[in-house]
Amino acid sequence: SQQGEEDPQALSIQEGENATMNCSYKTSINNLQWYRQNSGRGLVHLILIRSNEREKHSGRLRVTLDTSKKSSSLLITASRAADTASYFCATWWGGNTPLVFGKGTRLSVIA
Amino acid sequence: KAGVTQTPRYLIKTRGQQVTLSCSPISGHRSVSWYQQTPGQGLQFLFEYFSETQRNKGNFPGRFSGRQFSNSRSEMNVSTLELGDSALYLCASSLSGAEETQYFGPGTRLLVL
């Protein structure tokens, strides 16, 4: 399969702690995107990082991309109960190819 | 701008029936992609339409089809429903495709009995 794989599959932390999720992929990509999904609803875009970028920030979110290791990580700092959701990475290889999603990491933030 | 809308939100069908789901993208977006989400398989890509043309198709049987209209609204159809087609069907729109942020609708939850 060409899809990215998130690790861990599930993560449970206390409010205020940081959460780190990883995504690995097998084929060189053009961009990688992270999305959040709350309880069976639609996905919400978090960050898009291109293959020539190494790090991007958005509020409490930090995404890194290591193309030599074919991996990305999503860091959520100072987690809140409202961050409880599933987080997906999606990869795009360029050209006329689709955006392919991994199976996600389920994050539980306990108040 | 209004977000991506999907209708209906919930649907119950029986095996052998067919179903049509609708997706209205954000105004100005020309790319619409469809995904099937199940607990076991995660998000599986179905197809992408751009300017009324199917640009990509995932690995699904021919029972799954779609189309896009001149106003960019898209429909997908599933014929001869099977129990395994029970899933959340999500559509996403963007200006031009996978190189950009995708905006997802709330999904249509299909239950096949």
Short mmCIF file of C-alpha atoms in Angstrom, two decimals:
data_model
loop_
_atom_site.label_atom_id
_atom_site.label_comp_id
_atom_site.label_asym_id
_atom_site.label_seq_id
_atom_site.Cartn_x
_atom_site.Cartn_y
_atom_site.Cartn_z
CA SER A 1 0.00 0.00 0.00
CA GLN A 2 1.17 3.51 -0.74
CA GLN A 3 -0.63 5.13 2.15
CA GLY A 4 1.13 6.69 5.09
CA GLU A 5 1.09 4.85 8.39
CA GLU A 6 0.51 6.67 11.63
CA ASP A 7 2.10 5.68 14.89
CA PRO A 8 0.88 5.12 17.53
CA GLN A 9 -2.60 3.87 16.65
CA ALA A 10 -3.91 5.26 19.93
CA LEU A 11 -2.55 7.71 22.46
CA SER A 12 -3.92 8.76 25.84
CA ILE A 13 -2.48 11.72 27.73
CA GLN A 14 -3.36 14.16 30.50
CA GLU A 15 -4.51 17.67 29.75
CA GLY A 16 -1.54 20.02 29.56
CA GLU A 17 0.86 17.37 28.24
CA ASN A 18 2.28 17.34 24.73
CA ALA A 19 1.12 14.79 22.16
CA THR A 20 3.33 13.53 19.35
CA MET A 21 2.08 11.49 16.42
CA ASN A 22 4.20 10.11 13.62
CA CYS A 23 3.55 9.28 10.00
CA SER A 24 5.80 7.16 7.80
CA TYR A 25 5.49 6.62 4.08
CA LYS A 26 7.27 4.55 1.46
CA THR A 27 7.39 6.62 -1.74
CA SER A 28 8.76 10.12 -2.25
CA ILE A 29 6.02 12.68 -1.86
CA ASN A 30 5.23 16.14 -3.08
CA ASN A 31 3.33 17.21 0.02
CA LEU A 32 2.01 15.77 3.26
CA GLN A 33 -1.08 16.99 5.05
CA TRP A 34 -2.45 16.47 8.55
CA TYR A 35 -6.17 16.37 9.32
CA ARG A 36 -8.28 16.01 12.45
CA GLN A 37 -11.60 14.18 12.73
CA ASN A 38 -13.94 14.45 15.67
CA SER A 39 -16.06 11.38 16.34
CA GLY A 40 -17.18 10.26 12.87
CA ARG A 41 -17.58 13.72 11.41
CA GLY A 42 -15.86 15.36 8.46
CA LEU A 43 -12.13 15.98 8.48
CA VAL A 44 -10.63 19.34 9.27
CA HIS A 45 -7.36 20.40 7.67
CA LEU A 46 -4.55 21.25 10.10
CA ILE A 47 -1.29 21.76 8.21
CA LEU A 48 0.12 21.13 4.73
CA ILE A 49 3.89 20.74 4.44
CA ARG A 50 5.65 20.50 1.09
CA SER A 51 8.60 18.24 0.34
CA ASN A 52 11.03 21.17 0.34
CA GLU A 53 9.92 22.30 3.80
CA ARG A 54 11.18 20.91 7.08
CA GLU A 55 8.91 22.44 9.69
CA LYS A 56 5.65 24.36 9.94
CA HIS A 57 3.72 25.82 12.85
CA SER A 58 0.12 26.71 13.42
CA GLY A 59 -0.85 27.81 16.92
CA ARG A 60 -0.13 24.87 19.25
CA LEU A 61 0.64 22.58 16.31
CA ARG A 62 4.09 21.84 14.95
CA VAL A 63 4.70 19.57 11.98
CA THR A 64 8.09 18.35 10.86
CA LEU A 65 9.02 16.51 7.70
CA ASP A 66 12.12 14.38 7.20
CA THR A 67 12.22 13.30 3.56
CA SER A 68 15.40 11.26 4.07
CA LYS A 69 13.57 9.09 6.62
CA LYS A 70 10.25 9.38 4.80
CA SER A 71 8.49 10.45 7.96
CA SER A 72 6.57 13.32 9.49
CA SER A 73 5.52 14.15 13.00
CA LEU A 74 2.69 16.21 14.43
CA LEU A 75 3.24 17.77 17.84
CA ILE A 76 0.35 19.25 19.82
CA THR A 77 1.60 21.27 22.76
CA ALA A 78 -0.32 21.87 26.00
CA SER A 79 -3.12 19.48 24.98
CA ARG A 80 -6.72 20.22 25.90
CA ALA A 81 -9.71 17.92 26.26
CA ALA A 82 -11.05 19.46 23.04
CA ASP A 83 -8.04 18.02 21.17
CA THR A 84 -9.53 14.54 21.64
CA ALA A 85 -9.98 13.30 18.08
CA SER A 86 -8.46 11.10 15.40
CA TYR A 87 -5.52 12.55 13.50
CA PHE A 88 -4.67 11.50 9.95
CA CYS A 89 -1.73 12.12 7.70
CA ALA A 90 -2.32 12.22 3.96
CA THR A 91 0.31 12.02 1.26
CA TRP A 92 0.39 13.30 -2.32
CA TRP A 93 3.01 12.08 -4.79
CA GLY A 94 2.46 14.77 -7.38
CA GLY A 95 1.06 14.80 -10.89
CA ASN A 96 -2.31 13.20 -11.44
CA THR A 97 -2.37 11.18 -8.24
CA PRO A 98 -4.91 11.29 -5.41
CA LEU A 99 -4.41 12.31 -1.81
CA VAL A 100 -4.05 9.09 0.18
CA PHE A 101 -4.83 8.88 3.89
CA GLY A 102 -3.34 6.74 6.61
CA LYS A 103 -5.48 4.95 9.18
CA GLY A 104 -5.00 7.59 11.84
CA THR A 105 -4.01 8.02 15.46
CA ARG A 106 -6.77 8.21 18.08
CA LEU A 107 -5.84 10.80 20.66
CA SER A 108 -7.60 10.96 24.01
CA VAL A 109 -6.86 13.93 26.25
CA ILE A 110 -8.05 13.35 29.79
CA ALA A 111 -9.07 16.35 31.87
CA LYS B 1 -18.38 31.16 2.12
CA ALA B 2 -20.61 28.19 2.79
CA GLY B 3 -18.77 24.96 3.47
CA VAL B 4 -19.03 21.63 1.70
CA THR B 5 -22.48 20.13 2.06
CA GLN B 6 -23.51 16.52 1.65
CA THR B 7 -26.97 15.07 1.37
CA PRO B 8 -28.48 13.05 2.77
CA ARG B 9 -26.68 12.84 6.11
CA TYR B 10 -28.02 9.42 6.99
CA LEU B 11 -29.36 6.63 4.84
CA ILE B 12 -30.60 3.12 5.46
CA LYS B 13 -30.88 0.74 2.51
CA THR B 14 -31.23 -2.98 2.00
CA ARG B 15 -28.96 -5.28 0.06
CA GLY B 16 -29.43 -5.10 -3.68
CA GLN B 17 -30.76 -1.56 -3.71
CA GLN B 18 -28.91 1.38 -5.17
CA VAL B 19 -28.11 4.74 -3.64
CA THR B 20 -27.10 8.20 -4.84
CA LEU B 21 -25.19 10.60 -2.62
CA SER B 22 -24.73 14.27 -3.34
CA CYS B 23 -21.93 16.72 -2.60
CA SER B 24 -21.95 20.48 -3.10
CA PRO B 25 -18.43 21.94 -2.98
CA ILE B 26 -17.34 25.32 -1.78
CA SER B 27 -18.12 27.98 -4.36
CA GLY B 28 -15.28 28.27 -6.87
CA HIS B 29 -13.81 24.87 -6.11
CA ARG B 30 -13.51 22.69 -9.19
CA SER B 31 -12.09 19.51 -7.66
CA VAL B 32 -14.29 17.08 -5.74
CA SER B 33 -12.96 13.85 -4.23
CA TRP B 34 -14.89 11.03 -2.59
CA TYR B 35 -13.72 8.76 0.19
CA GLN B 36 -15.20 5.75 1.95
CA GLN B 37 -14.43 5.46 5.64
CA THR B 38 -14.88 2.23 7.59
CA PRO B 39 -13.43 1.18 10.96
CA GLY B 40 -11.41 -1.62 9.40
CA GLN B 41 -10.07 0.01 6.24
CA GLY B 42 -9.85 3.64 7.26
CA LEU B 43 -10.26 6.29 4.57
CA GLN B 44 -10.23 4.75 1.12
CA PHE B 45 -10.07 6.96 -1.98
CA LEU B 46 -12.98 6.41 -4.37
CA PHE B 47 -12.57 8.96 -7.15
CA GLU B 48 -11.79 12.57 -7.97
CA TYR B 49 -13.57 14.82 -10.42
CA PHE B 50 -12.25 18.04 -11.87
CA SER B 51 -14.23 20.19 -14.28
CA GLU B 52 -16.72 17.38 -14.95
CA THR B 53 -13.99 14.83 -15.77
CA GLN B 54 -12.96 11.89 -13.64
CA ARG B 55 -9.29 12.45 -13.00
CA ASN B 56 -8.56 9.57 -10.64
CA LYS B 57 -10.25 6.39 -9.55
CA GLY B 58 -9.51 4.21 -6.54
CA ASN B 59 -9.61 0.46 -6.32
CA PHE B 60 -13.34 -0.06 -6.02
CA PRO B 61 -15.66 -2.26 -8.11
CA GLY B 62 -17.66 -0.85 -10.99
CA ARG B 63 -20.74 -0.70 -8.74
CA PHE B 64 -19.30 2.58 -7.50
CA SER B 65 -19.63 5.42 -9.96
CA GLY B 66 -19.80 9.16 -9.90
CA ARG B 67 -20.17 12.27 -11.92
CA GLN B 68 -19.69 15.99 -11.68
CA PHE B 69 -21.95 18.67 -13.07
CA SER B 70 -21.05 21.98 -14.67
CA ASN B 71 -21.63 23.79 -11.35
CA SER B 72 -19.05 21.43 -9.74
CA ARG B 73 -21.66 19.61 -7.68
CA SER B 74 -20.94 15.91 -7.62
CA GLU B 75 -22.90 12.74 -7.12
CA MET B 76 -21.78 9.23 -6.42
CA ASN B 77 -23.87 6.17 -7.01
CA VAL B 78 -23.56 2.70 -5.59
CA SER B 79 -25.59 -0.01 -7.29
CA THR B 80 -26.48 -3.46 -5.99
CA LEU B 81 -25.62 -2.58 -2.41
CA GLU B 82 -23.78 -5.07 -0.25
CA LEU B 83 -23.52 -5.21 3.55
CA GLY B 84 -19.86 -4.21 3.28
CA ASP B 85 -20.83 -0.91 1.67
CA SER B 86 -21.99 0.34 5.07
CA ALA B 87 -19.68 3.25 5.76
CA LEU B 88 -19.27 6.97 6.15
CA TYR B 89 -18.90 8.53 2.70
CA LEU B 90 -16.98 11.77 2.69
CA CYS B 91 -16.51 14.26 -0.06
CA ALA B 92 -13.85 16.93 -0.16
CA SER B 93 -13.43 19.94 -2.40
CA SER B 94 -10.50 22.11 -3.35
CA LEU B 95 -9.64 24.70 -5.96
CA SER B 96 -7.61 22.40 -8.15
CA GLY B 97 -6.76 19.09 -6.47
CA ALA B 98 -4.61 17.10 -4.08
CA GLU B 99 -1.77 19.62 -4.04
CA GLU B 100 -3.93 21.85 -1.88
CA THR B 101 -5.92 21.86 1.33
CA GLN B 102 -9.01 19.68 1.09
CA TYR B 103 -12.27 20.90 2.62
CA PHE B 104 -14.44 18.05 3.80
CA GLY B 105 -18.17 17.80 4.14
CA PRO B 106 -19.82 16.21 7.20
CA GLY B 107 -20.31 12.93 5.38
CA THR B 108 -23.21 10.63 4.58
CA ARG B 109 -23.55 7.64 6.86
CA LEU B 110 -24.90 4.70 4.89
CA LEU B 111 -26.19 1.59 6.59
CA VAL B 112 -26.97 -1.43 4.43
CA LEU B 113 -29.20 -4.07 6.02
#
